[in-house]
Amino acid sequence: MGRHSCCLTQKLRKGLWSPEEDEKLFNYITTFGVGCWSSVPKQAGLQRCGKSCRLRWINYLRPDVKRGMFSQEEEDLIVNLHQLLGNRWAQIATKLPGRTDNEIKNFWNSCIKKKLKQQGIDPNTHMPLNETNESSNENIQMNSTSSMDIGQAMVINSSGVFLDGLIGSTSTDQAHYPDEDLISKQVFEPFSSFEFQMGSDQTGSPSILSQYHNQQSYNRPVLPVTKETHQHGMMSSSDYEFGFSSMMPNLAYNCDHSNNMTDSTTTDISESSSSRMSNLFLNESKECSGSSSSCNVLNIQDGNELHMMGNSMLENSAFSWDITEETNKLESTFQEFQFNGVKSEEVEEEEEMKINSWEVDDRNTQQHRQSYSSENFPLTSLSEDLEYFEQI
DNA sequence: AAGGAATTCAACCGCACTTGT
DNA sequence: AACAAGTGCGGTTGAATTCCT
């Protein structure tokens, strides 16, 4: 159930984590690695449940967690991925190096959603609000027996056209599929999605992303310091510096969000990451950041991510496709466009160094480590990719 | 300056899934 | 096959913070 079994037998702390607790957990994980979370609190001397420890580590203590405001590239990517994946925050997070699903979810709910609404875009469907209403009505008629949430996720039919609002928003909604025949015909056609996103959809209307982007360009120049600009990390760094003398990373927020304050849209994401590193990790972090955008960026070329996506989608039954066939299709597509995954010798060297660093300690013990291992994330610029596709 | 409203985001909850026995 | 324990994920909550009057 929700509360972990260990929580029932012990009197456990809840609420915010103290610096001392953070230090204990951090020291324990960096020493022994991630194994069985349920045993972590006891062994680390924490009055917390394992689940809470896991969450704290993943969302906050992990050395490669990036904090601070989202760059425009990240924001665009989130909009893009949400359009494709719906509220699958964990999957979206795998495409944003250093960002956690929780952070992205919060950012979406507090910021992007609002912006989209202001621009007349339905954040659920990514369609203009008036069109969404119409299409939603159509869908309701088509699936009148279904109790699903309309427009929570995007589905692509066999001809590659997006059908919004035909499936539930999460994997837990599987039981709500209105028509198995219909679902079985929904083939994930990523290339179509790019068509949709980057240029025009099949009705010839401008893509929502472009619309969103245009709006952003209006909003962005020289914003005054308001809640809008200070949110997501624009806090005094001293508020977050615990000053641990141990291996604990400096958890200070990095306020390098000048990109939102000026015309410049370039954000060196990795800098904000490295700034939080302890002395122990600083060099590694810098090496890592030198190869642009931290250590884990979407890797499309080698197909691992695509397999992951494909498998995950199958698990969720949101998409039905032949993984091998579609992956090959995707691989050739992305190779053709050289989308991401260009791995230079330099980058490979850096990856090797990274693997030789702290990550190697427990990489054999962690299944989920793969999600932020540099091995799986060749390093490229997200903005370059987006710009390239926009040009197309 | 004070206090209420609005916003943010860390953390919790509940469910589904996976793994082990 | 059935059950229990462990894990992962998305939705939600509420304390802390900031904004506004």
Coordinates of C-alpha atoms (C1' of nucleotides) in Angstrom, one line a residue:
Chain A
M1 CA 0.0 0.0 0.0
G2 CA 1.0 3.6 0.0
R3 CA 2.7 3.5 3.3
H4 CA 5.6 1.2 3.3
S5 CA 5.5 -1.8 5.6
C6 CA 8.4 -0.5 7.5
C7 CA 6.5 2.6 8.4
L8 CA 3.9 0.6 10.2
T9 CA 6.2 -1.0 12.7
Q10 CA 8.3 2.0 13.7
K11 CA 7.6 5.5 14.8
L12 CA 8.9 7.5 11.9
R13 CA 9.5 11.1 11.2
K14 CA 7.6 12.8 8.5
G15 CA 7.8 16.1 6.8
L16 CA 10.8 18.1 5.7
W17 CA 14.2 16.6 6.0
S18 CA 16.7 18.2 8.3
P19 CA 20.3 18.8 7.1
E20 CA 21.4 16.1 9.5
E21 CA 19.1 13.6 8.0
D22 CA 20.3 14.5 4.6
E23 CA 23.9 14.1 5.6
K24 CA 23.2 10.7 7.1
L25 CA 21.4 9.5 4.0
F26 CA 23.9 11.0 1.6
N27 CA 26.9 9.5 3.5
Y28 CA 25.2 6.1 3.6
I29 CA 24.3 6.0 0.0
T30 CA 27.7 7.2 -1.2
T31 CA 29.4 4.7 1.0
F32 CA 27.3 1.6 0.4
G33 CA 25.3 2.4 -2.7
V34 CA 21.7 1.9 -3.3
G35 CA 20.4 -1.5 -2.4
C36 CA 17.3 -2.3 -0.5
W37 CA 15.6 0.9 0.4
S38 CA 13.7 -0.6 3.2
S39 CA 16.9 -1.4 5.0
V40 CA 18.5 2.0 4.3
P41 CA 16.9 4.0 7.2
K42 CA 17.9 1.5 9.8
Q43 CA 21.4 1.2 8.6
A44 CA 21.8 4.9 8.0
G45 CA 20.3 5.7 11.4
L46 CA 17.3 7.5 10.1
Q47 CA 13.8 7.6 11.5
R48 CA 12.3 7.5 8.1
C49 CA 10.7 4.9 5.9
G50 CA 12.7 3.5 3.0
K51 CA 10.3 5.0 0.6
S52 CA 10.9 8.5 2.0
C53 CA 14.7 7.9 1.8
R54 CA 14.4 6.8 -1.8
L55 CA 12.4 9.9 -2.7
R56 CA 14.8 12.2 -0.9
W57 CA 17.7 10.7 -2.7
I58 CA 16.2 10.7 -6.1
N59 CA 14.7 14.1 -5.9
Y60 CA 17.2 16.0 -3.9
L61 CA 20.5 14.4 -2.8
R62 CA 21.6 12.7 -5.9
P63 CA 24.8 14.5 -7.0
D64 CA 23.5 14.8 -10.6
V65 CA 20.2 16.4 -9.7
K66 CA 20.0 19.8 -11.3
R67 CA 18.2 22.6 -9.6
G68 CA 17.3 26.1 -10.6
M69 CA 15.0 27.4 -13.2
F70 CA 14.3 25.5 -16.3
S71 CA 15.9 26.8 -19.5
Q72 CA 13.8 27.6 -22.5
E73 CA 15.1 24.5 -24.2
E74 CA 14.0 22.4 -21.3
E75 CA 10.7 24.1 -21.2
D76 CA 10.1 23.5 -24.9
L77 CA 11.2 19.9 -24.5
I78 CA 8.7 19.4 -21.7
V79 CA 5.9 20.8 -23.7
N80 CA 6.9 18.7 -26.6
L81 CA 7.2 15.5 -24.6
H82 CA 4.0 16.2 -22.8
Q83 CA 2.3 16.5 -26.0
L84 CA 3.6 13.1 -26.9
L85 CA 3.6 11.3 -23.6
G86 CA 1.0 12.9 -21.5
N87 CA 1.5 13.0 -17.8
R88 CA 4.2 10.4 -17.8
W89 CA 6.5 12.5 -15.8
A90 CA 9.0 9.8 -15.2
Q91 CA 9.4 9.2 -18.9
I92 CA 9.6 12.9 -19.6
A93 CA 12.2 13.2 -16.9
T94 CA 14.5 10.7 -18.6
K95 CA 14.8 13.1 -21.4
L96 CA 15.8 16.0 -19.2
P97 CA 19.2 15.5 -17.7
G98 CA 19.3 16.1 -14.0
R99 CA 15.6 16.8 -13.7
T100 CA 13.4 14.7 -11.6
D101 CA 9.8 13.7 -12.5
N102 CA 8.6 15.6 -9.4
E103 CA 10.4 18.7 -10.4
I104 CA 9.0 18.6 -13.9
K105 CA 5.6 17.8 -12.7
N106 CA 5.7 20.8 -10.4
F107 CA 7.0 23.0 -13.1
W108 CA 4.3 21.8 -15.4
N109 CA 1.5 22.4 -12.9
S110 CA 2.8 25.7 -11.6
C111 CA 4.2 27.3 -14.7
I112 CA 3.7 25.7 -18.1
K113 CA 0.1 24.9 -17.6
K114 CA -0.6 28.5 -16.8
K115 CA 1.3 29.8 -19.8
L116 CA -0.5 27.5 -22.1
K117 CA -3.9 28.5 -20.8
Q118 CA -3.0 32.1 -21.2
Q119 CA -2.2 31.4 -24.8
G120 CA -5.5 29.7 -25.3
I121 CA -3.9 26.2 -25.5
D122 CA -5.4 23.3 -23.6
P123 CA -2.5 22.0 -21.5
N124 CA -4.0 18.5 -21.6
T125 CA -4.5 18.2 -25.3
H126 CA -2.1 20.8 -26.6
M127 CA -4.9 21.9 -28.8
P128 CA -6.4 25.4 -29.0
L129 CA -9.0 25.6 -26.3
N130 CA -12.0 26.0 -28.6
E131 CA -10.8 23.2 -30.8
T132 CA -10.2 21.0 -27.8
N133 CA -13.8 21.4 -26.7
E134 CA -15.0 20.4 -30.1
S135 CA -12.7 17.4 -30.4
S136 CA -13.4 16.4 -26.8
N137 CA -17.0 16.4 -27.6
E138 CA -16.4 14.2 -30.6
N139 CA -14.4 11.9 -28.5
I140 CA -17.1 11.7 -25.8
Q141 CA -19.5 10.8 -28.5
M142 CA -17.1 8.2 -29.9
N143 CA -16.5 6.7 -26.5
S144 CA -19.6 7.4 -24.6
T145 CA -19.3 4.4 -22.4
S146 CA -15.8 5.4 -21.3
S147 CA -15.1 7.1 -18.0
M148 CA -11.7 8.2 -18.9
D149 CA -10.3 11.7 -18.6
I150 CA -10.5 13.4 -21.9
G151 CA -7.4 14.7 -23.4
Q152 CA -4.9 13.4 -20.9
A153 CA -2.6 11.8 -23.4
M154 CA -1.9 11.9 -27.1
V155 CA -2.4 8.9 -29.2
I156 CA -1.5 8.4 -32.8
N157 CA -3.6 6.4 -35.1
S158 CA -2.4 4.1 -37.8
S159 CA -2.1 6.9 -40.3
G160 CA 0.0 8.9 -37.9
V161 CA -2.6 11.5 -36.9
F162 CA -2.9 12.5 -33.4
L163 CA -6.0 11.6 -31.6
D164 CA -6.2 13.5 -28.4
G165 CA -8.2 12.3 -25.5
L166 CA -8.7 8.7 -26.4
I167 CA -6.9 7.2 -23.5
G168 CA -6.4 7.7 -19.9
S169 CA -3.6 9.7 -18.5
T170 CA -1.7 7.2 -16.7
S171 CA -0.8 3.6 -16.8
T172 CA -3.4 3.0 -14.1
D173 CA -6.1 3.9 -16.5
Q174 CA -5.7 0.8 -18.6
A175 CA -9.0 -0.4 -17.5
H176 CA -10.7 2.5 -19.1
Y177 CA -9.9 1.8 -22.7
P178 CA -13.0 2.2 -24.6
D179 CA -12.4 -0.1 -27.5
E180 CA -9.6 -2.6 -27.7
D181 CA -9.8 -2.7 -31.4
L182 CA -9.3 1.0 -31.6
I183 CA -6.4 0.9 -29.2
S184 CA -4.8 -2.0 -31.1
K185 CA -4.8 0.2 -34.2
Q186 CA -3.0 3.0 -32.5
V187 CA 0.5 2.7 -33.7
F188 CA 3.1 4.9 -32.2
E189 CA 4.5 6.8 -35.1
P190 CA 7.1 9.1 -33.7
F191 CA 8.0 10.7 -37.0
S192 CA 4.5 11.9 -37.3
S193 CA 4.7 13.4 -34.0
F194 CA 7.6 15.5 -35.1
E195 CA 5.7 16.5 -38.1
F196 CA 3.0 17.6 -35.9
Q197 CA 5.2 19.4 -33.5
M198 CA 7.6 21.1 -35.7
G199 CA 5.7 22.3 -38.6
S200 CA 2.1 21.9 -39.1
D201 CA -0.3 19.2 -38.4
Q202 CA -2.2 17.4 -41.1
T203 CA -4.9 20.0 -41.2
G204 CA -2.3 22.6 -41.9
S205 CA -2.6 24.6 -38.7
P206 CA 0.5 25.7 -37.0
S207 CA 1.8 23.4 -34.4
I208 CA 1.1 24.1 -30.8
L209 CA 4.8 24.2 -30.0
S210 CA 5.5 26.9 -32.6
Q211 CA 2.5 28.8 -31.2
Y212 CA 3.9 28.3 -27.7
H213 CA 7.3 29.3 -28.8
N214 CA 6.1 32.5 -30.5
Q215 CA 4.4 33.5 -27.4
Q216 CA 7.4 32.8 -25.4
S217 CA 9.5 35.1 -27.5
Y218 CA 7.1 37.8 -26.7
N219 CA 7.3 37.1 -23.0
R220 CA 10.9 36.5 -22.5
P221 CA 12.9 39.7 -23.0
V222 CA 14.0 41.4 -19.9
L223 CA 11.5 40.2 -17.4
P224 CA 11.4 42.1 -14.2
V225 CA 12.2 40.3 -11.1
T226 CA 8.9 38.9 -10.1
K227 CA 7.6 35.7 -8.7
E228 CA 7.7 34.5 -12.3
T229 CA 11.4 34.9 -12.4
H230 CA 12.4 33.9 -9.0
Q231 CA 10.4 30.8 -8.9
H232 CA 12.1 27.5 -9.3
G233 CA 15.2 28.2 -7.5
M234 CA 15.6 31.9 -7.5
M235 CA 16.3 31.9 -3.9
S236 CA 19.1 33.0 -1.9
S237 CA 21.7 30.3 -2.2
S238 CA 22.5 30.6 1.4
D239 CA 19.1 29.3 2.2
Y240 CA 20.1 26.0 0.8
E241 CA 23.6 25.6 1.8
F242 CA 23.9 23.2 4.6
G243 CA 27.6 23.5 4.9
F244 CA 28.2 19.9 5.6
S245 CA 31.8 19.0 6.3
S246 CA 31.3 15.6 4.9
M247 CA 30.9 14.3 1.4
M248 CA 27.5 15.9 1.3
P249 CA 27.2 18.0 -1.8
N250 CA 26.5 21.6 -1.5
L251 CA 22.8 21.8 -2.1
A252 CA 22.7 25.5 -2.8
Y253 CA 20.4 26.5 -5.5
N254 CA 22.3 28.0 -8.3
C255 CA 20.8 31.2 -9.5
D256 CA 22.3 31.2 -13.0
H257 CA 19.0 31.9 -14.6
S258 CA 20.0 34.9 -16.4
N259 CA 18.6 33.5 -19.5
N260 CA 15.2 34.3 -18.3
M261 CA 16.2 37.8 -17.4
T262 CA 17.8 38.7 -20.7
D263 CA 17.5 38.0 -24.3
S264 CA 19.9 35.3 -24.1
T265 CA 18.4 31.9 -24.2
T266 CA 21.5 30.0 -23.7
T267 CA 21.8 28.3 -20.3
D268 CA 24.7 26.2 -19.4
I269 CA 22.7 23.7 -17.5
S270 CA 25.7 21.9 -16.3
E271 CA 27.0 24.8 -14.5
S272 CA 24.1 24.9 -12.2
S273 CA 24.7 21.2 -11.6
S274 CA 28.3 21.5 -10.9
S275 CA 27.9 24.4 -8.6
R276 CA 26.1 22.2 -6.1
M277 CA 28.8 19.6 -6.0
S278 CA 30.9 19.1 -3.0
N279 CA 34.6 19.4 -3.4
L280 CA 34.8 15.7 -3.9
F281 CA 32.6 15.8 -6.9
L282 CA 33.4 19.2 -8.2
N283 CA 36.0 18.1 -10.7
E284 CA 34.1 15.3 -12.0
S285 CA 31.1 17.5 -12.3
K286 CA 33.0 20.0 -14.3
E287 CA 34.4 17.5 -16.6
C288 CA 31.0 16.3 -17.1
S289 CA 29.6 19.7 -17.6
G290 CA 32.3 20.5 -20.0
S291 CA 30.7 18.1 -22.4
S292 CA 27.6 20.1 -22.4
S293 CA 24.4 19.7 -20.6
S294 CA 25.4 17.4 -17.8
C295 CA 25.9 13.7 -18.1
N296 CA 22.7 12.4 -19.4
V297 CA 21.0 13.6 -22.5
L298 CA 18.5 11.8 -24.6
N299 CA 20.2 9.2 -26.6
I300 CA 18.2 8.4 -29.6
Q301 CA 20.8 7.1 -31.9
D302 CA 21.7 4.0 -30.1
G303 CA 18.1 3.1 -29.6
N304 CA 18.3 2.2 -25.9
E305 CA 16.0 5.0 -25.0
L306 CA 13.7 4.1 -27.7
H307 CA 13.5 0.6 -26.6
M308 CA 12.8 1.9 -23.1
M309 CA 10.1 4.1 -24.4
G310 CA 8.7 1.4 -26.5
N311 CA 8.7 -1.1 -23.7
S312 CA 7.3 1.4 -21.3
M313 CA 4.6 2.3 -23.7
L314 CA 3.7 -1.2 -24.2
E315 CA 3.6 -1.7 -20.5
N316 CA 1.2 1.2 -20.2
S317 CA -0.8 0.0 -23.2
A318 CA -1.0 3.5 -24.3
F319 CA 0.8 2.7 -27.5
S320 CA 0.7 -0.4 -29.5
W321 CA 3.6 -1.0 -31.9
D322 CA 6.2 -3.4 -33.1
I323 CA 9.2 -2.3 -31.1
T324 CA 11.8 -3.8 -33.3
E325 CA 10.3 -2.5 -36.5
E326 CA 9.4 0.9 -35.1
T327 CA 12.8 1.3 -33.4
N328 CA 14.6 0.5 -36.6
K329 CA 12.4 3.0 -38.3
L330 CA 13.2 5.6 -35.7
E331 CA 16.9 4.8 -35.7
S332 CA 17.1 5.3 -39.4
T333 CA 15.1 8.4 -39.1
F334 CA 17.2 10.0 -36.5
Q335 CA 20.4 8.8 -38.0
E336 CA 19.3 10.5 -41.2
F337 CA 18.7 13.7 -39.3
Q338 CA 21.7 13.2 -37.0
F339 CA 19.4 13.8 -34.1
N340 CA 21.4 13.7 -30.9
G341 CA 23.7 10.9 -30.0
V342 CA 26.7 12.3 -31.8
K343 CA 29.4 10.9 -29.6
S344 CA 32.8 12.4 -30.1
E345 CA 35.9 10.8 -28.8
E346 CA 36.2 13.5 -26.3
V347 CA 32.8 12.8 -25.0
E348 CA 33.5 9.1 -24.8
E349 CA 36.6 9.8 -22.8
E350 CA 34.7 11.9 -20.4
E351 CA 32.1 9.3 -20.1
E352 CA 34.7 6.8 -19.3
M353 CA 36.1 9.0 -16.6
K354 CA 32.7 9.5 -15.2
I355 CA 32.2 5.8 -15.0
N356 CA 35.4 5.5 -13.2
S357 CA 34.2 8.1 -10.7
W358 CA 31.7 7.6 -8.0
E359 CA 29.0 6.1 -10.2
V360 CA 30.9 3.0 -10.7
D361 CA 30.7 2.2 -7.0
D362 CA 27.3 0.8 -7.1
R363 CA 26.4 0.6 -10.7
N364 CA 26.2 -3.1 -10.5
T365 CA 23.8 -2.9 -7.7
Q366 CA 21.3 -0.5 -9.1
Q367 CA 18.9 -1.3 -11.7
H368 CA 17.5 2.2 -11.9
R369 CA 21.0 3.7 -12.0
Q370 CA 20.8 3.3 -15.8
S371 CA 18.4 6.1 -15.9
Y372 CA 21.1 8.6 -15.1
S373 CA 24.2 6.8 -16.1
S374 CA 26.3 8.7 -18.6
E375 CA 26.6 5.6 -20.6
N376 CA 23.1 5.9 -21.8
F377 CA 23.1 9.5 -22.5
P378 CA 25.5 10.8 -25.1
L379 CA 25.9 14.5 -24.8
T380 CA 24.4 17.0 -27.2
S381 CA 22.7 20.2 -27.1
L382 CA 18.9 20.1 -26.7
S383 CA 18.6 23.5 -28.2
E384 CA 20.5 22.5 -31.2
D385 CA 18.2 19.6 -31.8
L386 CA 15.1 21.6 -31.4
E387 CA 16.4 24.3 -33.6
Y388 CA 17.4 21.8 -36.2
F389 CA 13.9 20.3 -36.3
E390 CA 12.3 23.6 -36.4
Q391 CA 14.3 24.4 -39.4
I392 CA 13.1 21.2 -41.0
Chain B
dA1 C1' 3.8 47.1 8.8
dA2 C1' 0.3 43.6 8.8
dG3 C1' -2.4 40.2 7.2
dG4 C1' -4.8 37.6 3.7
dA5 C1' -4.2 35.6 -0.9
dA6 C1' -1.6 33.3 -4.2
dT7 C1' 2.2 30.4 -5.4
dT8 C1' 5.8 27.1 -5.1
dC9 C1' 7.6 22.8 -4.3
dA10 C1' 9.1 19.0 -1.0
dA11 C1' 7.0 15.2 0.6
dC12 C1' 3.3 12.1 1.3
dC13 C1' -0.4 8.8 -0.3
dG14 C1' -2.3 5.3 -2.8
dC15 C1' -2.1 2.3 -6.5
dA16 C1' 0.0 -0.8 -9.9
dC17 C1' 3.7 -3.4 -11.1
dT18 C1' 7.8 -6.4 -10.2
dT19 C1' 10.3 -9.7 -7.9
dG20 C1' 11.1 -13.4 -4.7
dT21 C1' 9.5 -17.4 -2.2
Chain C
dA1 C1' -0.6 -20.0 -8.7
dA2 C1' -0.7 -17.3 -4.7
dC3 C1' 1.1 -14.4 -1.6
dA4 C1' 4.2 -10.9 0.5
dA5 C1' 7.7 -7.5 0.1
dG6 C1' 9.7 -4.1 -2.4
dT7 C1' 9.7 -0.5 -6.0
dG8 C1' 8.1 3.1 -9.1
dC9 C1' 4.9 6.4 -10.5
dG10 C1' 1.3 10.1 -10.7
dG11 C1' -1.8 12.8 -8.0
dT12 C1' -2.4 15.5 -4.0
dT13 C1' -1.3 18.0 0.2
dG14 C1' 0.3 21.5 3.0
dA15 C1' 4.2 24.3 5.0
dA16 C1' 7.0 27.9 3.5
dT17 C1' 7.5 31.8 0.8
dT18 C1' 6.2 35.7 -1.9
dC19 C1' 2.9 39.0 -3.5
dC20 C1' -0.7 42.2 -3.0
dT21 C1' -3.7 45.3 -0.8

